[in-house]
Amino acid sequence: MLAQKRTSRPRRRFKTQPAMSHETLSPVVRLWILRILQSLGAYKEWVQSNGFRRDALASALGMERWLDEDAHEFDPKAVRLELRKLHTQAEKQAHTIELPATLRANTARLAELANLSQVDARILEFASSIHQEPLLDEAADMLGELSSARVAVCLATILDLPLDEVRAALAPNGLLARTGLVVLDRNGRGWLCSRLDLLSNQFADLMHTECSDILHLLRGTVHAAPAPQLQLSDFPHIRNQLDIALPYLQQACSPQHPGSDQPARRGVNLFIHGAPGTGKSELARTLAQALGCTLFEVANEDDDGDPINAERRLRAFRAAQSFFSARRALLVFDEAEDVFNDGEGPFGRKSTAQLRKAWVNRMLEDNPVPTLWLSNSGLLDAAFIRRFDMVFELPVPPQRQREHIVAQQCTGLLDKAAIERLGRCEYLAPAVVARAAQVVHSIANQLPPPQHGPALERLINNTLQAQGHPCLLRDDATRLPDVYDPAFVHADADLTAIAQGIAQHRTARLCLYGPPGTGKTAYGRWLAQELQMPLLVKRASDLQSMWVGECEKNIARAFREAEQDGALLLIDEVDSFLQDRRGAQRNWEVSQVNEMLTQMEAFSGVFIASTNLMQGLDQAALRRFDLKVKLDYLRPEQALALLQRHCTHLGFEAPNAHEQARLARLRQLAPGDFAAVLRQSRFKPLKTTADLIAALESECALKEGGKGSMGFV
């Protein structure tokens, strides 16, 4: 016999199965094979001068005797005559032949769901079979590589259907293509099986499997979303967005008129973006529950856990739009950047959506099922973004909500102080907390209780570091010293009176300037405490970036976060962003100042900027501050009062006259020097008041341009 057929194209991997005889071959598949071989002339390729191109086909068709060379000499003419007789007999019985019951039932379900015509259903049956039956695929391959037009001719012959109706069914605007069930590959030429692209890689197997739920046929394509774990009340930080989104989706999901299943509006699409773990998927599920809708999710991986490419995800979305258009449903397309931003690369390759821009635009304007598009990135082509009805960011929840989430997820693992400390981490997304808590809860009985909290924080820190964020701070960086009092701050304005005024109006823009350690940042923390407001502290290192334009985004994000949380925003080292634009040498230096000025102008809360370098700040920025307060080194009486309080706190004797004189000579003494000395005492203990003053003298002596004391000791 001749060698097996060529394998110049990638072959589909079929399940291992025994050789098939004519008794086990499905009658309809046998009929289709005979039409391919006889009616379409594939026998010319199959029947060679000295044997069959494919022996298994001969066995399946009941022509095994020609395989025994000892019993029968191979006679091509006799073989062709026998093949013709088999075909004639099969055609006489064609009207009695039925599809396998499972395939017939599943096709009927899909036909009803997608409103397929009889021709559509017949093509779907054949496409599902040729991807499932190896011998049918082998027989069709003997037709050679086919053009799109030739595919229609072959299908019309194999299925005994009118050619015009087959062409219409395979058209790009036909139901089969619109639903994604069967799409004719129109690129170049190819074998019949590969030209008929099915909804998913598993679809043919699913069509031949008994199922009670239509969603079973859509596995790896679309699946019902799980129930939410949260309520809309758990998203207070986007309440203003939900006040618009909820009634709009409610209207979109309502029928056009009583008795109609058709939605009131088509082309309803919301784009929700935010950092990974902020709860976008949970928000989508919560919205669906609030609306009383069934939520379906477009799959991003198949049953084997392998990722699904952007092209197939779009086809799955298109199928879901057809399947669920008559249901009260919402659709969620998670990780939308897989479609809109998958072209990023060194050579600027276009994304899948950009390559199909016209089709995607039409889809966004006419989809019958309202869709929530979720993305970790808000960067989209402007031509796409303007077609979404709503676009908003789901940020990391504000501090109060973060504390609530930590307390809810970490029950029994953390004490109140640890919960508050974790809640202050502005990068801490809900998913990070939930996953870490799940791990620790699962091994809680194998860890001593004192290790539960540290283990949880270790897991959270690992994730934060991998995301490029700072670790959790073990010490509370925003906790005020026990001895803090505005009376110990040398300011050119009454800081207590300022706090009282801000408390009445709840809005202010202050610039605190002066030497390091004079209490600028500490005053901001104290003011937040007095106003009973959350505190959002941003340092220059938090906002700066090596990427052009990223710093401006960070500045805008800081103001937006403070606005959403109702927090006092404190930006330290603000001179990094407000240098006089007249001396700027680069465009980004100007844009940073412009962004800061724009955000200051629009911010309605309490904003405090601190700087050690008042000279050189942009004049326009200075005009935008309601008040500019200078904080200077301590006056002698303030220094003495602060020393006495620290002595009492440490259990030292009150300073004598000589020690008071030494203190008075320190002209550059600041509250920060006392804090530094107290930190040193943890590993360099202070035993007397004299030791405390000596440590303060050392601090002052190190200051640039300063001297530890004046006069004689």
XYZ file of C-alpha atoms in Angstrom:
713
model
C 0.000 0.000 0.000
C 0.971 3.603 -0.447
C 2.407 5.642 2.366
C -0.019 7.529 4.570
C -1.298 10.936 3.426
C 0.934 13.977 3.630
C 0.997 16.033 6.824
C 1.979 19.415 5.430
C -0.513 21.212 7.679
C -0.869 21.114 11.476
C -3.075 18.161 12.348
C -5.775 18.232 14.985
C -4.994 15.908 17.861
C -7.716 13.281 18.090
C -8.369 11.048 21.033
C -6.823 7.591 20.707
C -9.475 5.170 19.495
C -9.616 1.725 17.879
C -9.789 1.265 14.111
C -13.297 2.039 12.879
C -15.353 -0.434 10.863
C -18.381 0.247 8.686
C -20.663 -1.020 11.470
C -19.439 1.626 13.946
C -19.210 4.556 11.541
C -22.221 6.878 11.926
C -24.590 6.478 8.906
C -24.689 10.217 8.270
C -20.905 10.497 8.437
C -20.632 7.527 6.101
C -22.998 9.272 3.657
C -20.960 12.480 3.825
C -17.715 10.551 3.181
C -19.234 8.807 0.158
C -20.408 12.149 -1.272
C -16.926 13.584 -0.786
C -15.298 10.634 -2.497
C -17.818 10.098 -5.282
C -19.837 13.297 -5.895
C -16.904 15.666 -5.362
C -14.367 13.363 -7.041
C -12.019 12.860 -4.100
C -11.756 9.172 -5.131
C -9.169 10.297 -7.693
C -6.869 11.104 -4.828
C -7.946 8.181 -2.657
C -7.860 5.297 -5.146
C -4.367 4.912 -6.550
C -3.035 2.380 -9.044
C -1.702 0.019 -6.385
C -3.744 0.804 -3.271
C -5.652 3.306 -1.200
C -4.291 6.626 -0.081
C -5.980 5.937 3.300
C -6.562 2.321 4.328
C -8.767 3.201 7.315
C -11.375 4.707 4.990
C -11.655 1.449 3.071
C -12.217 -0.470 6.278
C -14.817 2.023 7.522
C -16.741 1.866 4.233
C -16.826 -1.944 4.174
C -14.175 -2.383 1.496
C -11.731 -4.342 3.655
C -11.287 -7.126 1.083
C -9.189 -4.837 -1.097
C -6.720 -4.532 1.765
C -5.817 -8.246 1.649
C -3.230 -8.464 -1.126
C -3.031 -12.256 -0.855
C -6.770 -12.754 -1.409
C -7.435 -9.997 -3.950
C -5.204 -8.238 -6.392
C -5.908 -4.514 -6.145
C -8.039 -3.431 -9.127
C -8.601 0.370 -9.230
C -11.419 0.089 -11.774
C -13.293 -2.487 -9.721
C -12.743 -0.428 -6.590
C -14.221 2.679 -8.212
C -17.209 0.654 -9.414
C -17.818 -0.686 -5.909
C -17.501 2.809 -4.477
C -20.098 4.057 -6.957
C -22.514 1.313 -5.891
C -22.018 2.120 -2.200
C -22.728 5.767 -2.896
C -25.889 4.959 -4.898
C -27.206 2.743 -2.111
C -26.477 5.393 0.513
C -28.280 8.088 -1.474
C -31.395 5.889 -1.757
C -31.454 5.681 2.057
C -30.455 9.294 2.665
C -33.975 10.427 3.597
C -34.055 7.886 6.459
C -30.630 8.720 7.889
C -30.551 10.769 11.086
C -27.794 12.421 13.030
C -26.655 10.926 16.331
C -29.226 11.854 18.973
C -26.815 13.894 21.108
C -25.560 16.030 18.235
C -29.106 16.518 16.976
C -30.378 17.634 20.415
C -27.508 20.039 21.051
C -27.855 21.568 17.593
C -31.591 22.076 18.193
C -30.839 23.895 21.470
C -28.400 26.259 19.830
C -30.672 26.771 16.837
C -33.493 27.845 19.127
C -31.252 30.052 21.238
C -29.614 31.835 18.282
C -32.577 31.593 15.886
C -30.587 29.587 13.346
C -32.135 28.568 10.029
C -32.279 24.953 8.864
C -29.302 25.541 6.569
C -27.350 27.147 9.447
C -28.095 24.122 11.629
C -26.988 21.646 8.944
C -23.691 23.457 8.452
C -23.174 23.578 12.231
C -23.763 19.825 12.446
C -21.243 19.121 9.697
C -18.613 21.520 11.090
C -18.947 19.925 14.547
C -18.609 16.454 12.994
C -15.592 17.119 10.798
C -13.711 18.478 13.832
C -14.720 15.379 15.801
C -14.561 12.510 13.268
C -10.990 11.764 12.055
C -12.075 9.804 8.975
C -14.440 12.528 7.797
C -11.566 14.996 8.105
C -9.245 12.623 6.231
C -11.741 12.195 3.417
C -12.264 15.960 3.097
C -8.500 16.532 2.970
C -8.431 14.585 -0.296
C -10.326 17.466 -1.870
C -7.117 19.449 -1.520
C -6.776 23.047 -0.422
C -9.978 24.976 -1.051
C -10.827 28.592 -1.694
C -13.749 30.207 0.161
C -15.973 29.848 -2.893
C -15.031 26.194 -3.293
C -15.870 25.522 0.402
C -19.454 26.646 -0.233
C -19.710 24.375 -3.285
C -18.386 21.394 -1.335
C -20.761 21.957 1.584
C -23.734 22.325 -0.744
C -22.869 18.954 -2.318
C -22.041 17.122 0.912
C -25.186 18.366 2.709
C -27.427 18.340 -0.387
C -28.369 22.008 0.092
C -28.946 24.861 -2.385
C -25.645 26.575 -3.147
C -27.071 30.105 -2.780
C -28.398 29.331 0.689
C -25.072 27.856 1.771
C -23.227 30.949 0.542
C -25.642 33.185 2.447
C -25.243 31.118 5.620
C -21.439 31.372 5.433
C -21.434 35.118 4.720
C -19.689 37.390 7.262
C -23.036 38.930 8.210
C -24.764 35.549 8.519
C -25.966 34.193 11.853
C -23.255 31.541 12.025
C -20.527 34.169 11.765
C -22.316 36.694 14.007
C -22.718 34.130 16.755
C -19.198 32.819 16.214
C -20.490 29.239 16.033
C -18.969 28.611 12.602
C -16.774 31.166 10.880
C -15.472 30.609 7.371
C -11.785 31.445 7.192
C -11.523 33.609 4.076
C -7.750 34.012 4.085
C -6.164 32.252 1.122
C -6.753 28.526 0.670
C -6.858 25.592 3.086
C -8.305 22.182 3.922
C -12.021 21.991 4.573
C -11.764 21.287 8.307
C -9.415 24.181 8.972
C -11.591 26.538 6.901
C -14.579 25.940 9.197
C -13.523 27.530 12.463
C -15.668 26.658 15.476
C -16.511 28.731 18.541
C -13.808 27.138 20.713
C -11.282 24.315 20.658
C -13.556 22.165 22.831
C -16.788 23.004 21.020
C -16.873 19.922 18.745
C -16.374 17.586 21.708
C -19.079 19.404 23.676
C -21.548 19.131 20.789
C -21.173 15.339 20.935
C -21.644 15.207 24.723
C -24.982 14.922 26.482
C -25.816 17.981 28.567
C -28.815 19.395 30.373
C -27.706 23.029 30.429
C -27.077 25.095 27.320
C -24.153 26.751 29.104
C -22.367 23.404 28.988
C -22.017 23.864 25.232
C -20.390 27.248 25.815
C -17.712 26.029 28.216
C -14.426 27.750 27.580
C -16.370 30.559 25.908
C -18.884 32.027 28.352
C -19.794 31.025 31.871
C -22.206 32.215 34.538
C -20.524 34.422 37.121
C -20.457 33.338 40.775
C -22.533 35.172 43.348
C -20.970 38.351 44.793
C -19.502 38.500 48.267
C -20.132 42.228 48.724
C -22.976 44.735 48.590
C -23.111 48.094 46.826
C -22.665 49.687 50.250
C -19.137 48.262 50.235
C -18.203 50.661 47.416
C -18.784 54.071 49.046
C -15.672 55.514 47.401
C -17.372 55.382 43.965
C -20.863 56.287 45.134
C -21.075 59.208 42.703
C -20.285 56.848 39.806
C -22.780 54.227 40.941
C -25.502 56.854 41.256
C -25.276 57.178 37.466
C -24.364 53.630 36.451
C -27.096 51.856 38.411
C -30.166 53.651 36.991
C -28.630 53.660 33.509
C -28.100 49.891 33.557
C -31.558 49.431 35.059
C -33.058 51.262 32.117
C -30.900 49.352 29.630
C -32.007 45.992 31.043
C -35.703 46.887 31.071
C -37.922 45.803 28.125
C -38.827 48.325 25.447
C -42.486 47.943 26.309
C -44.632 45.593 28.418
C -44.627 42.066 27.043
C -41.373 42.532 25.111
C -38.160 40.702 25.911
C -36.035 43.114 23.907
C -33.931 45.543 25.980
C -34.762 49.234 25.929
C -31.376 50.316 24.630
C -28.634 48.801 22.497
C -24.941 49.579 22.578
C -24.706 49.949 26.378
C -21.071 49.594 27.459
C -19.303 50.673 30.651
C -15.507 50.719 30.908
C -14.206 50.238 34.464
C -10.461 50.371 35.020
C -8.245 50.160 38.060
C -5.190 48.473 39.510
C -5.292 44.673 39.903
C -7.107 43.552 43.026
C -9.264 46.640 43.558
C -12.472 44.620 43.134
C -13.595 45.230 39.553
C -14.967 41.711 39.052
C -16.703 41.820 42.419
C -18.246 45.178 41.524
C -19.634 43.715 38.286
C -21.206 40.810 40.179
C -22.627 43.142 42.795
C -24.167 45.393 40.136
C -25.806 42.403 38.427
C -27.268 41.225 41.715
C -28.620 44.691 42.501
C -30.260 44.841 39.060
C -31.701 41.340 39.272
C -29.768 40.285 36.156
C -27.913 37.106 35.327
C -24.243 37.892 34.845
C -22.212 36.017 32.230
C -18.445 36.328 31.953
C -16.487 35.973 28.714
C -13.859 33.349 29.434
C -10.179 34.261 29.286
C -8.887 30.704 29.602
C -10.038 27.302 28.345
C -10.827 24.140 30.302
C -7.122 23.278 30.433
C -6.265 26.641 31.968
C -4.560 27.886 28.811
C -5.148 31.543 27.882
C -7.592 32.294 25.066
C -6.302 34.725 22.465
C -7.948 38.071 21.765
C -9.507 36.948 18.482
C -11.356 34.059 20.099
C -12.425 36.190 23.062
C -14.057 38.655 20.689
C -15.837 35.772 18.988
C -16.981 34.499 22.370
C -18.302 37.968 23.179
C -20.138 38.095 19.858
C -21.656 34.668 20.536
C -22.817 35.680 24.007
C -24.476 38.775 22.586
C -26.543 36.559 20.285
C -27.280 33.841 22.830
C -28.419 36.087 25.685
C -30.046 38.973 23.827
C -33.516 37.816 24.902
C -32.575 37.372 28.574
C -32.371 39.891 31.380
C -28.607 39.650 31.533
C -25.361 41.544 31.862
C -22.097 40.533 30.245
C -18.650 41.168 31.708
C -15.480 41.205 29.612
C -12.611 41.069 32.107
C -9.008 41.907 31.210
C -10.166 43.981 28.259
C -6.579 45.087 27.709
C -6.070 41.653 26.097
C -8.079 42.998 23.161
C -7.462 46.748 23.194
C -3.792 46.875 24.243
C -2.336 43.548 23.101
C -0.389 45.233 20.292
C 2.077 46.991 22.563
C 5.641 46.202 21.677
C 8.933 47.617 20.427
C 7.667 47.841 16.851
C 4.265 49.368 17.621
C 2.154 46.463 16.338
C -1.553 47.277 16.243
C -3.817 45.673 18.822
C -6.490 43.139 17.903
C -9.168 45.790 18.365
C -7.309 48.269 16.138
C -6.943 45.648 13.410
C -10.732 45.228 13.499
C -11.552 48.805 14.347
C -14.684 49.168 12.239
C -16.130 45.895 13.528
C -15.351 46.738 17.175
C -16.885 50.205 16.801
C -20.080 48.732 15.362
C -20.145 46.176 18.146
C -19.883 48.881 20.813
C -22.716 50.792 19.212
C -25.160 47.916 18.690
C -24.609 45.131 21.248
C -28.003 44.060 22.682
C -26.669 42.801 26.045
C -25.270 45.579 28.298
C -21.587 44.907 28.895
C -19.112 45.844 31.613
C -15.570 46.002 30.235
C -12.948 45.624 32.978
C -9.293 46.527 32.581
C -6.186 46.997 34.697
C -5.237 49.908 32.438
C -7.205 53.000 31.486
C -5.133 53.598 28.358
C -7.284 53.020 25.286
C -7.418 54.342 21.766
C -9.522 57.527 21.862
C -11.663 56.183 19.021
C -12.747 53.334 21.317
C -12.959 55.181 24.614
C -15.470 57.714 23.306
C -17.866 54.919 22.383
C -18.286 53.777 25.981
C -21.283 55.268 27.786
C -19.384 55.531 31.064
C -15.689 55.360 31.867
C -14.529 55.448 35.451
C -11.735 54.198 37.669
C -12.179 51.838 40.588
C -9.337 52.914 42.871
C -7.990 51.222 45.954
C -10.658 51.805 48.627
C -10.156 54.754 51.009
C -8.645 54.265 54.433
C -11.885 53.715 56.339
C -13.031 51.133 53.811
C -9.621 49.440 53.786
C -9.830 49.063 57.554
C -13.310 47.564 57.194
C -12.066 45.084 54.587
C -9.040 44.101 56.682
C -11.238 43.598 59.751
C -13.728 41.552 57.747
C -11.164 39.320 56.032
C -8.725 38.933 58.907
C -11.071 38.063 61.768
C -9.077 36.491 64.579
C -5.707 37.201 62.953
C -5.046 40.855 63.839
C -5.707 43.151 66.763
C -7.327 46.571 66.370
C -4.008 48.441 66.184
C -2.720 46.168 63.400
C -5.974 46.547 61.476
C -5.692 50.334 61.635
C -2.048 50.194 60.569
C -2.798 47.980 57.551
C -5.711 50.207 56.643
C -3.361 53.156 56.329
C -1.460 51.423 53.490
C -2.794 53.286 50.473
C -1.653 50.558 48.029
C -3.443 47.721 49.797
C -6.046 46.287 47.396
C -8.899 44.101 48.712
C -7.800 41.049 46.716
C -4.340 41.140 48.307
C -5.839 41.106 51.805
C -8.357 38.385 50.956
C -5.755 36.070 49.429
C -3.265 36.494 52.287
C -6.002 35.985 54.894
C -7.159 32.833 53.100
C -3.655 31.355 53.281
C -3.186 32.138 56.981
C -6.672 30.928 57.919
C -5.947 27.623 56.165
C -2.837 26.978 58.284
C -3.952 28.736 61.471
C -4.085 25.491 63.465
C -0.443 24.794 62.550
C 0.874 28.181 63.688
C 0.984 29.564 67.213
C -1.539 32.441 67.507
C 1.188 35.086 68.033
C 2.538 34.219 64.564
C -0.760 34.728 62.728
C -0.375 38.485 62.383
C 3.288 38.458 61.309
C 2.601 35.682 58.790
C -0.259 37.661 57.276
C 1.842 40.818 57.007
C 4.724 38.856 55.483
C 2.439 37.574 52.720
C 1.030 41.050 52.103
C 4.515 42.577 52.003
C 5.680 40.009 49.452
C 2.787 40.911 47.158
C 3.244 44.661 47.614
C 6.941 44.390 46.773
C 6.196 42.311 43.666
C 3.764 45.027 42.563
C 6.432 47.698 43.022
C 4.890 49.240 46.151
C 6.554 50.016 49.504
C 6.225 47.460 52.282
C 3.961 47.886 55.273
C 5.523 50.054 57.949
C 5.938 48.290 61.258
C 5.950 51.584 63.144
C 3.115 54.076 62.759
C 4.731 56.840 60.734
C 1.732 59.139 61.226
C 1.495 58.758 65.024
C 2.263 62.008 66.795
C 4.822 62.139 69.587
C 3.281 61.958 73.037
C 4.621 65.452 73.793
C 3.428 67.130 70.586
C 1.846 70.501 71.108
C 1.551 73.428 68.646
C 2.820 75.610 71.476
C 6.242 74.092 70.877
C 6.265 75.186 67.229
C 7.810 78.575 66.437
C 5.447 79.864 63.738
C 4.721 83.359 62.465
C 0.980 82.658 62.843
C -1.281 81.161 65.524
C -1.463 77.511 64.489
C -4.262 76.695 66.919
C -6.411 79.551 65.610
C -5.734 78.395 62.039
C -6.938 74.903 62.941
C -10.128 76.335 64.422
C -10.801 78.338 61.270
C -10.231 75.343 59.011
C -12.561 73.260 61.175
C -15.374 75.686 60.367
C -14.897 75.787 56.591
C -13.292 72.340 55.929
C -11.268 73.730 53.060
C -7.833 75.354 52.967
C -4.532 75.450 51.080
C -1.569 76.005 53.368
C 2.115 76.256 52.617
C 4.352 75.512 55.583
C 7.990 76.402 55.069
C 11.116 76.582 57.147
C 14.187 74.604 58.212
C 14.034 70.822 58.601
C 12.673 69.484 61.861
C 10.647 72.570 62.791
C 7.350 70.653 62.819
C 5.818 71.198 59.378
C 4.812 67.596 58.726
C 3.917 67.020 62.374
C 1.527 69.970 62.261
C -0.244 68.471 59.260
C -0.727 65.210 61.154
C -1.937 67.031 64.249
C -4.367 69.101 62.169
C -5.843 65.962 60.585
C -6.325 64.564 64.069
C -8.002 67.765 65.272
C -10.304 67.837 62.234
C -11.049 64.104 62.617
C -10.104 63.577 58.988
C -8.107 60.739 57.414
C -4.565 61.755 56.534
C -2.980 61.113 53.147
C 0.765 61.801 53.185
C 2.710 61.970 49.930
C 6.438 62.524 49.723
C 8.353 63.583 46.665
C 9.610 60.024 46.191
C 6.016 58.773 46.110
C 5.103 61.052 43.216
C 8.258 61.267 41.130
C 8.794 58.852 38.259
C 11.478 58.133 35.695
C 8.785 58.071 32.983
C 7.690 61.272 31.287
C 4.122 62.139 32.237
C 3.899 59.598 35.054
C 4.631 62.167 37.775
C 1.705 64.291 36.592
C -0.564 61.242 36.804
C 0.651 60.508 40.328
C -0.066 64.077 41.401
C -3.580 63.937 39.961
C -4.147 60.548 41.581
C -3.100 61.868 45.000
C -5.594 64.735 44.873
C -8.324 62.441 43.559
C -7.712 59.915 46.331
C -7.859 62.623 48.985
C -11.101 63.955 47.482
C -12.708 60.513 47.466
C -11.603 59.704 51.017
C -12.350 63.139 52.444
C -8.749 63.156 53.637
C -6.339 65.920 54.492
C -3.660 65.813 51.799
C -0.127 66.540 52.950
C 2.578 66.728 50.276
C 6.071 66.952 51.696
C 9.014 68.465 49.778
C 6.580 70.203 47.455
C 9.418 72.302 46.050
C 10.192 69.273 43.857
C 7.071 70.085 41.825
C 6.666 73.851 42.181
C 9.967 75.282 40.977
C 9.682 78.586 39.138
C 8.776 77.787 35.532
C 10.821 80.701 34.269
C 13.956 78.724 35.047
C 12.716 75.435 33.590
C 14.988 73.767 31.044
C 12.778 70.786 30.122
C 9.143 70.516 29.108
C 8.291 68.034 31.843
C 9.457 70.509 34.510
C 6.792 72.935 33.313
C 4.098 70.267 32.984
C 4.635 69.095 36.571
C 4.121 72.623 37.892
C 1.071 73.073 35.677
C -0.451 69.829 36.920
C 0.138 70.746 40.561
C -1.429 74.181 40.047
C -4.436 72.691 38.262
C -5.050 70.170 41.020
C -4.643 72.771 43.756
C -7.156 75.023 42.046
C -9.751 72.272 41.726
C -9.263 70.659 45.158
C -12.044 71.473 47.605
C -10.570 69.841 50.707
C -7.674 70.627 53.042
C -4.264 70.643 51.390
C -0.950 71.291 53.143
C 2.335 71.616 51.288
C 5.598 71.660 53.186
C 9.022 72.696 51.967
C 12.453 73.519 53.292
C 13.185 75.707 50.271
C 10.796 78.616 49.931
C 13.023 80.528 47.565
C 12.575 79.518 43.941
C 8.956 78.427 44.175
C 6.731 79.376 41.276
C 4.993 82.706 41.855
C 1.670 81.443 40.542
C 1.811 78.615 43.056
C 2.442 80.980 45.947
C -0.638 83.001 44.988
C -2.798 79.894 45.132
C -2.016 79.187 48.783
C -4.535 80.700 51.194
C -1.844 81.073 53.819
C 1.931 80.748 53.930
C 3.281 80.044 57.412
C 6.941 80.041 58.350
C 8.068 77.547 60.988
C 11.432 78.431 62.497
C 13.808 77.195 65.154
C 12.523 77.164 68.713
C 12.539 80.318 70.780
C 14.542 79.938 74.016
C 11.428 79.730 76.184
C 9.915 77.089 73.887
C 13.118 75.059 73.964
C 13.185 75.156 77.759
C 9.531 74.175 78.097
C 10.014 71.277 75.683
C 13.146 70.139 77.544
C 11.287 70.175 80.835
C 8.477 68.067 79.386
C 10.959 65.509 78.061
C 12.752 65.383 81.402
C 9.475 64.640 83.132
C 8.677 61.970 80.533
C 12.111 60.334 81.005
C 12.129 60.674 84.798
C 15.076 63.094 84.880
C 15.575 65.965 87.241
C 14.557 69.423 86.102
C 17.390 71.296 84.343
C 19.467 73.504 86.645
C 20.595 77.019 85.797
C 23.801 75.879 84.130
C 21.961 73.369 81.958
C 19.360 75.966 81.035
C 22.166 78.300 79.944
C 23.653 75.585 77.736
C 20.260 75.034 76.153
C 19.753 78.755 75.520
C 22.911 78.891 73.425
C 21.429 76.439 70.874
C 20.041 78.886 68.297
C 19.197 76.197 65.713
C 17.284 73.850 67.950
C 14.112 72.360 66.461
C 11.439 69.944 67.766
C 12.831 67.354 65.351
C 16.112 67.371 67.273
C 14.304 66.210 70.413
C 12.652 63.420 68.414
C 16.025 62.362 66.966
C 17.633 62.241 70.401
C 14.799 60.149 71.803
C 15.231 57.646 68.971
C 18.963 57.467 69.721
C 18.205 56.697 73.355
C 16.866 53.296 72.376
C 20.431 52.093 71.698
C 22.433 54.896 73.347
C 20.662 55.336 76.672
C 20.409 58.771 78.311
C 20.886 58.784 82.058
C 20.663 62.432 83.066
C 19.395 65.800 81.951
C 22.979 66.716 81.099
C 23.163 63.719 78.733
C 19.994 64.913 77.008
C 21.360 68.433 76.528
C 24.689 67.096 75.266
C 22.861 65.004 72.655
C 20.901 68.104 71.560
C 24.161 70.052 71.237
C 25.562 67.317 68.979
C 22.496 67.503 66.754
C 22.795 71.268 66.367
C 26.537 71.070 65.692
C 25.912 68.864 62.657
C 23.604 71.339 60.959
C 25.030 72.988 57.880
C 26.379 76.423 58.675
C 25.393 76.120 62.317
C 27.368 75.934 65.515
C 26.515 73.887 68.517
C 26.589 76.918 70.833
C 27.362 80.578 70.990
C 29.663 82.272 73.530
C 31.630 80.531 76.209
C 30.645 77.438 78.104
